Amino acid sequence: MSTSSNAANVQEDKMVTTVRPNQYAYTWEIQNCSTWLATVKGVQSSFQFPYDESVTEKWVLNFNPKSSSEPDYCLLGLEIVNTPLDSKAKIEVEFELSMETSTGCIIQKSTFECDFAKSNTWSYSKFIKREMLLEKVKIDDQLFIKCKIVTNAKVSNDKKLTKKLPETLPGSLSNDLKNLVDGEKYGDVTVQVADQRFLAYKGILSARSSVFASMFEHEMLETIENCVTIDDIEPDVFRELLRYIYTDQLTPTSMDKMAHKLYTAADKYDIATLKSLCRRHIMAKLRWKTAADTLVLADMHNDHEMKQETLQFLSGSVAVNVTKTTGWKTMVQTHPHLVNETVWALAAKLPPT
């Protein structure tokens, strides 16, 4: 006697709700605060943050020195300007807004909660009395507006249970090619930079830079001898340029140390992605001490976007401090036309008399 059983394949479905916590911190420094408060009109906005390009959720702080509904108070607000979430998602945010002096003394601090899926803008029209704010910052006339954000984005998706496959090993191409940057064994062309020699591959350089491609395509003495001499770039800067050409990466501290020089090299060798990366870092770190140097850099390389943003920065309350820097004094001698452009930008910001 034989028996048989009929087995049925069962497809199991389920809904998975996930919470993705994200935390951000941002500081907005305002120098010559009393002049700035008296000069600007309406809502002023910070740069978007976080600066990390991999994060699509962007925020800005909004500050109105004279709240439209409460004229004796300053308005402070938070706005989400970009989010990767779909219409089903909630953007539940807990955030802390504070104002501090340059010594870290807290002038005003409050914590709030808001669902930014309902409205992308939140503001507090009576955050602080303007008279009180001016009194607190009068020692050195500096104000630090700080924001700490914790978001919990809840997203629900239907998922089908499937067999879990083994994880694959991460790609190692970039790490493997790093060895070529610092190695001295492999390459078909030698690049002489000052007193240092770098071995490289013509094919890789040509694929990444139209300038190198043009150089190797022509029957030049350098091509015949497989040696190229570069005399307008420092060895450390060229090493980072070569690292980016090979791996699309830079060492962690290179931007802080040589962003202006890397920008110049990227522009010369037509590496648009590195130039864009340097521009973003330079503008993110723009301060009154570096503003004049940045303006000269933008002008020399015909970078209209960076030039306009720098002029807009210079037209604010930092203008007095900038004129005391070595960069400004050098600019007066080498690029006097930029002094006029800065004055015009400042004049355009001043209220009519």
XYZ file of C-alpha atoms in Angstrom:
353
model
C 0.000 0.000 0.000
C 1.487 3.319 -0.956
C 0.617 6.802 0.180
C 1.322 10.159 -1.412
C 1.114 13.718 -0.162
C 0.479 16.833 -2.180
C 2.681 19.692 -0.932
C 1.837 23.233 -1.908
C 4.332 26.081 -2.173
C 3.220 28.926 0.050
C 4.297 32.493 -0.792
C 4.426 34.498 2.402
C 4.112 38.283 2.179
C 4.632 40.812 4.928
C 4.819 44.549 5.564
C 7.963 45.908 7.137
C 8.017 49.254 8.922
C 11.473 50.685 9.442
C 12.705 53.709 11.326
C 15.779 55.426 9.961
C 17.351 57.732 12.560
C 19.568 60.531 11.275
C 21.417 63.082 13.376
C 22.850 66.383 12.184
C 24.525 69.357 13.863
C 25.106 72.779 12.309
C 26.573 76.096 13.450
C 25.877 79.469 11.828
C 28.476 82.068 12.895
C 27.542 85.738 12.554
C 30.272 88.315 13.088
C 29.641 92.032 13.603
C 26.222 90.897 14.793
C 24.851 94.313 15.765
C 25.623 95.774 12.328
C 24.190 92.715 10.621
C 20.961 92.887 12.640
C 20.531 96.551 11.774
C 21.344 96.089 8.085
C 19.594 92.979 6.807
C 15.893 92.967 6.021
C 13.513 90.032 6.084
C 14.308 86.334 6.475
C 17.980 85.338 6.117
C 18.853 81.709 5.364
C 21.926 79.635 6.131
C 23.694 77.373 3.667
C 22.078 73.969 3.175
C 23.320 71.235 5.498
C 24.613 68.603 5.848
C 27.240 69.257 3.161
C 27.750 65.512 2.513
C 26.583 64.888 -1.076
C 25.511 61.332 -0.208
C 22.818 62.732 2.112
C 19.811 63.912 0.094
C 17.883 65.209 3.110
C 18.873 68.885 3.313
C 18.003 71.579 5.862
C 18.412 75.334 6.264
C 18.066 77.675 9.227
C 15.895 80.763 8.749
C 16.526 83.864 10.853
C 14.580 87.129 10.744
C 16.066 89.863 12.976
C 12.646 91.512 13.109
C 9.737 89.076 13.221
C 6.857 90.265 11.058
C 4.277 89.274 13.678
C 6.343 90.284 16.733
C 8.530 93.293 15.770
C 10.430 93.332 19.073
C 11.505 89.687 18.652
C 13.804 87.696 16.373
C 12.307 84.796 14.447
C 14.240 81.529 14.193
C 13.104 78.589 12.102
C 14.039 75.305 10.468
C 13.183 74.268 6.923
C 13.609 71.022 5.003
C 14.501 71.809 1.389
C 15.022 68.330 -0.018
C 14.062 64.833 1.089
C 14.348 61.392 -0.522
C 11.235 60.100 1.158
C 8.015 59.272 -0.694
C 4.556 60.638 0.106
C 3.787 57.796 2.523
C 6.642 58.664 4.846
C 6.555 60.675 8.028
C 9.409 63.006 8.840
C 9.226 63.195 12.609
C 11.937 65.537 13.816
C 13.186 66.463 17.254
C 15.507 69.459 17.104
C 17.276 71.860 19.405
C 17.872 75.498 18.485
C 20.218 77.653 20.500
C 22.047 80.957 20.406
C 25.457 81.271 22.052
C 28.200 83.821 22.546
C 31.746 83.249 21.279
C 32.682 81.933 24.735
C 29.972 79.248 24.592
C 27.589 81.031 26.951
C 24.005 80.062 26.076
C 21.795 83.040 25.322
C 18.659 81.078 24.477
C 17.975 77.387 23.903
C 14.806 75.414 23.207
C 13.854 71.933 22.007
C 10.993 71.298 19.587
C 9.236 68.478 17.756
C 7.603 68.668 14.332
C 6.396 66.429 11.496
C 7.917 68.017 8.398
C 5.843 65.799 6.108
C 2.903 68.141 6.807
C 4.800 71.385 6.303
C 8.371 71.829 5.138
C 8.868 74.970 7.237
C 8.703 75.548 10.991
C 9.419 78.844 12.754
C 9.187 80.469 16.197
C 8.325 84.150 15.845
C 9.287 84.978 19.470
C 12.528 83.053 19.841
C 14.353 85.914 21.553
C 13.902 89.641 22.129
C 16.198 91.581 19.812
C 17.149 93.979 22.619
C 18.227 91.073 24.817
C 20.229 89.504 21.983
C 22.140 92.726 21.339
C 22.920 93.047 25.034
C 24.307 89.493 25.257
C 26.637 89.735 22.234
C 27.933 93.266 22.781
C 31.296 92.134 24.238
C 32.782 90.904 20.916
C 29.727 91.265 18.664
C 29.705 87.597 17.620
C 26.689 85.284 17.546
C 26.619 81.517 17.079
C 23.298 79.944 16.066
C 23.391 76.192 16.617
C 21.008 73.470 15.498
C 20.910 69.798 16.451
C 18.496 67.547 14.554
C 17.355 63.985 15.155
C 14.999 62.646 12.489
C 13.043 59.410 12.555
C 11.800 58.688 9.057
C 9.195 55.899 9.161
C 8.680 54.036 5.903
C 6.411 51.030 5.315
C 7.017 48.654 2.440
C 5.571 45.355 1.319
C 8.232 42.691 1.139
C 8.277 39.113 -0.017
C 10.280 36.630 1.964
C 13.046 35.290 -0.209
C 15.971 33.071 0.360
C 18.878 34.992 1.812
C 21.881 34.828 -0.456
C 25.457 35.010 0.802
C 26.966 38.459 0.901
C 29.497 39.299 -1.795
C 32.866 40.783 -0.996
C 33.088 44.562 -1.476
C 34.856 45.820 -4.569
C 38.566 46.476 -4.168
C 39.393 48.390 -7.365
C 40.023 51.752 -5.680
C 42.143 50.228 -2.921
C 44.119 48.174 -5.411
C 44.826 51.195 -7.596
C 46.025 53.169 -4.572
C 49.126 50.994 -4.677
C 49.977 52.464 -8.070
C 49.939 56.001 -6.687
C 52.627 55.403 -4.083
C 54.412 52.568 -5.882
C 57.649 52.933 -7.821
C 57.580 49.732 -9.877
C 54.905 50.082 -12.536
C 54.082 52.634 -15.204
C 54.861 53.567 -18.797
C 55.530 57.275 -18.292
C 57.502 59.274 -15.742
C 56.148 62.594 -14.495
C 58.827 64.873 -13.097
C 57.471 67.354 -10.522
C 60.166 69.534 -8.917
C 62.648 67.043 -7.465
C 60.236 64.085 -7.377
C 59.387 61.484 -10.019
C 56.037 59.718 -10.328
C 55.435 56.578 -12.390
C 52.056 56.526 -14.125
C 50.158 54.989 -17.031
C 49.408 57.084 -20.103
C 46.122 55.248 -20.717
C 44.716 56.036 -17.282
C 45.869 59.663 -17.365
C 44.416 60.124 -20.865
C 41.093 58.520 -19.961
C 40.654 60.856 -17.004
C 42.064 64.104 -18.406
C 41.655 65.546 -21.905
C 44.791 67.619 -21.279
C 46.918 64.529 -20.671
C 45.247 62.825 -23.639
C 46.196 65.691 -25.931
C 49.721 65.697 -24.541
C 50.298 62.022 -25.304
C 48.578 62.058 -28.701
C 51.096 64.459 -30.220
C 54.614 63.448 -31.149
C 56.292 65.535 -28.517
C 59.750 65.092 -27.059
C 58.082 64.098 -23.805
C 56.154 61.341 -25.580
C 59.258 59.934 -27.233
C 61.253 59.905 -24.034
C 58.278 58.798 -21.878
C 58.994 61.611 -19.456
C 56.814 64.629 -18.711
C 58.009 67.609 -16.673
C 55.486 69.699 -14.737
C 56.833 72.853 -13.112
C 53.697 74.705 -11.945
C 52.415 72.308 -9.297
C 53.822 71.098 -5.976
C 54.701 67.394 -5.563
C 52.223 66.858 -2.702
C 49.423 68.412 -4.758
C 50.301 66.313 -7.816
C 50.298 63.151 -5.687
C 46.735 63.912 -4.549
C 45.759 64.731 -8.144
C 47.186 61.387 -9.258
C 45.386 59.615 -6.410
C 42.063 61.088 -7.539
C 42.756 60.203 -11.189
C 43.381 56.568 -10.224
C 40.804 56.037 -7.459
C 38.235 58.888 -7.429
C 39.333 59.422 -3.831
C 41.527 61.774 -1.813
C 43.278 61.390 1.520
C 41.052 62.545 4.418
C 43.010 65.733 5.183
C 43.941 66.802 1.667
C 40.960 69.102 1.179
C 41.609 71.012 4.399
C 45.277 71.447 3.490
C 45.225 72.114 -0.257
C 41.693 72.666 -1.594
C 42.655 75.867 -3.464
C 45.704 74.232 -5.058
C 43.789 71.087 -6.010
C 41.080 73.259 -7.553
C 43.722 74.978 -9.704
C 45.225 71.627 -10.764
C 41.807 70.143 -11.538
C 40.955 73.135 -13.714
C 44.276 72.992 -15.574
C 43.967 69.264 -16.337
C 40.231 69.396 -17.073
C 39.054 67.058 -14.320
C 35.577 68.487 -13.798
C 34.499 66.179 -10.956
C 37.514 67.050 -8.802
C 37.067 70.746 -9.575
C 33.432 70.533 -8.462
C 34.439 68.666 -5.290
C 37.021 71.328 -4.441
C 34.575 74.163 -5.155
C 32.007 72.664 -2.789
C 34.586 72.262 -0.014
C 35.934 75.789 -0.493
C 32.474 77.344 -0.307
C 31.465 75.181 2.663
C 34.548 76.389 4.556
C 34.313 80.009 3.377
C 35.248 82.381 6.194
C 36.298 86.023 6.333
C 39.945 84.976 6.625
C 39.827 83.100 3.281
C 37.252 85.155 1.381
C 39.712 87.365 -0.516
C 41.833 84.388 -1.616
C 38.686 82.588 -2.754
C 37.511 85.595 -4.744
C 40.870 85.802 -6.557
C 40.788 82.057 -7.250
C 37.301 82.275 -8.756
C 38.243 85.269 -10.888
C 41.439 83.660 -12.224
C 39.576 80.532 -13.287
C 36.450 82.262 -14.604
C 34.277 80.449 -12.066
C 31.194 82.681 -12.158
C 29.233 80.624 -9.613
C 31.957 80.677 -6.956
C 32.721 84.341 -7.635
C 29.098 85.437 -7.161
C 28.687 83.428 -3.939
C 31.905 84.900 -2.547
C 30.858 88.463 -3.449
C 27.518 87.845 -1.755
C 29.389 86.655 1.349
C 31.652 89.712 1.256
C 28.663 92.027 1.011
C 27.575 90.985 4.499
C 28.849 92.009 7.910
C 32.252 90.335 7.416
C 33.450 93.019 4.983
C 35.314 95.037 7.651
C 37.244 92.005 8.896
C 38.169 90.839 5.389
C 39.954 94.100 4.597
C 42.405 93.378 7.416
C 43.612 90.052 5.992
C 46.816 89.425 4.054
C 44.733 87.971 1.217
C 42.822 91.232 0.811
C 45.982 93.346 0.852
C 47.509 91.107 -1.823
C 44.315 91.278 -3.880
C 44.422 95.082 -3.809
C 47.852 94.921 -5.457
C 47.283 92.092 -7.947
C 43.560 92.259 -8.750
C 42.362 95.824 -8.021
C 39.239 95.359 -10.152
C 37.972 92.863 -7.575
C 38.026 95.599 -4.931
C 35.586 97.589 -7.060
C 33.348 94.550 -7.566
C 33.306 93.941 -3.812
C 32.345 97.561 -3.137
C 29.545 97.335 -5.720
C 28.238 94.152 -4.128
C 28.297 95.784 -0.692
C 26.553 98.889 -1.993
C 23.795 96.772 -3.530
C 23.105 95.278 -0.072
C 22.862 98.572 1.793
C 19.364 99.996 2.358
C 18.523 103.163 0.408
C 19.134 106.447 2.221
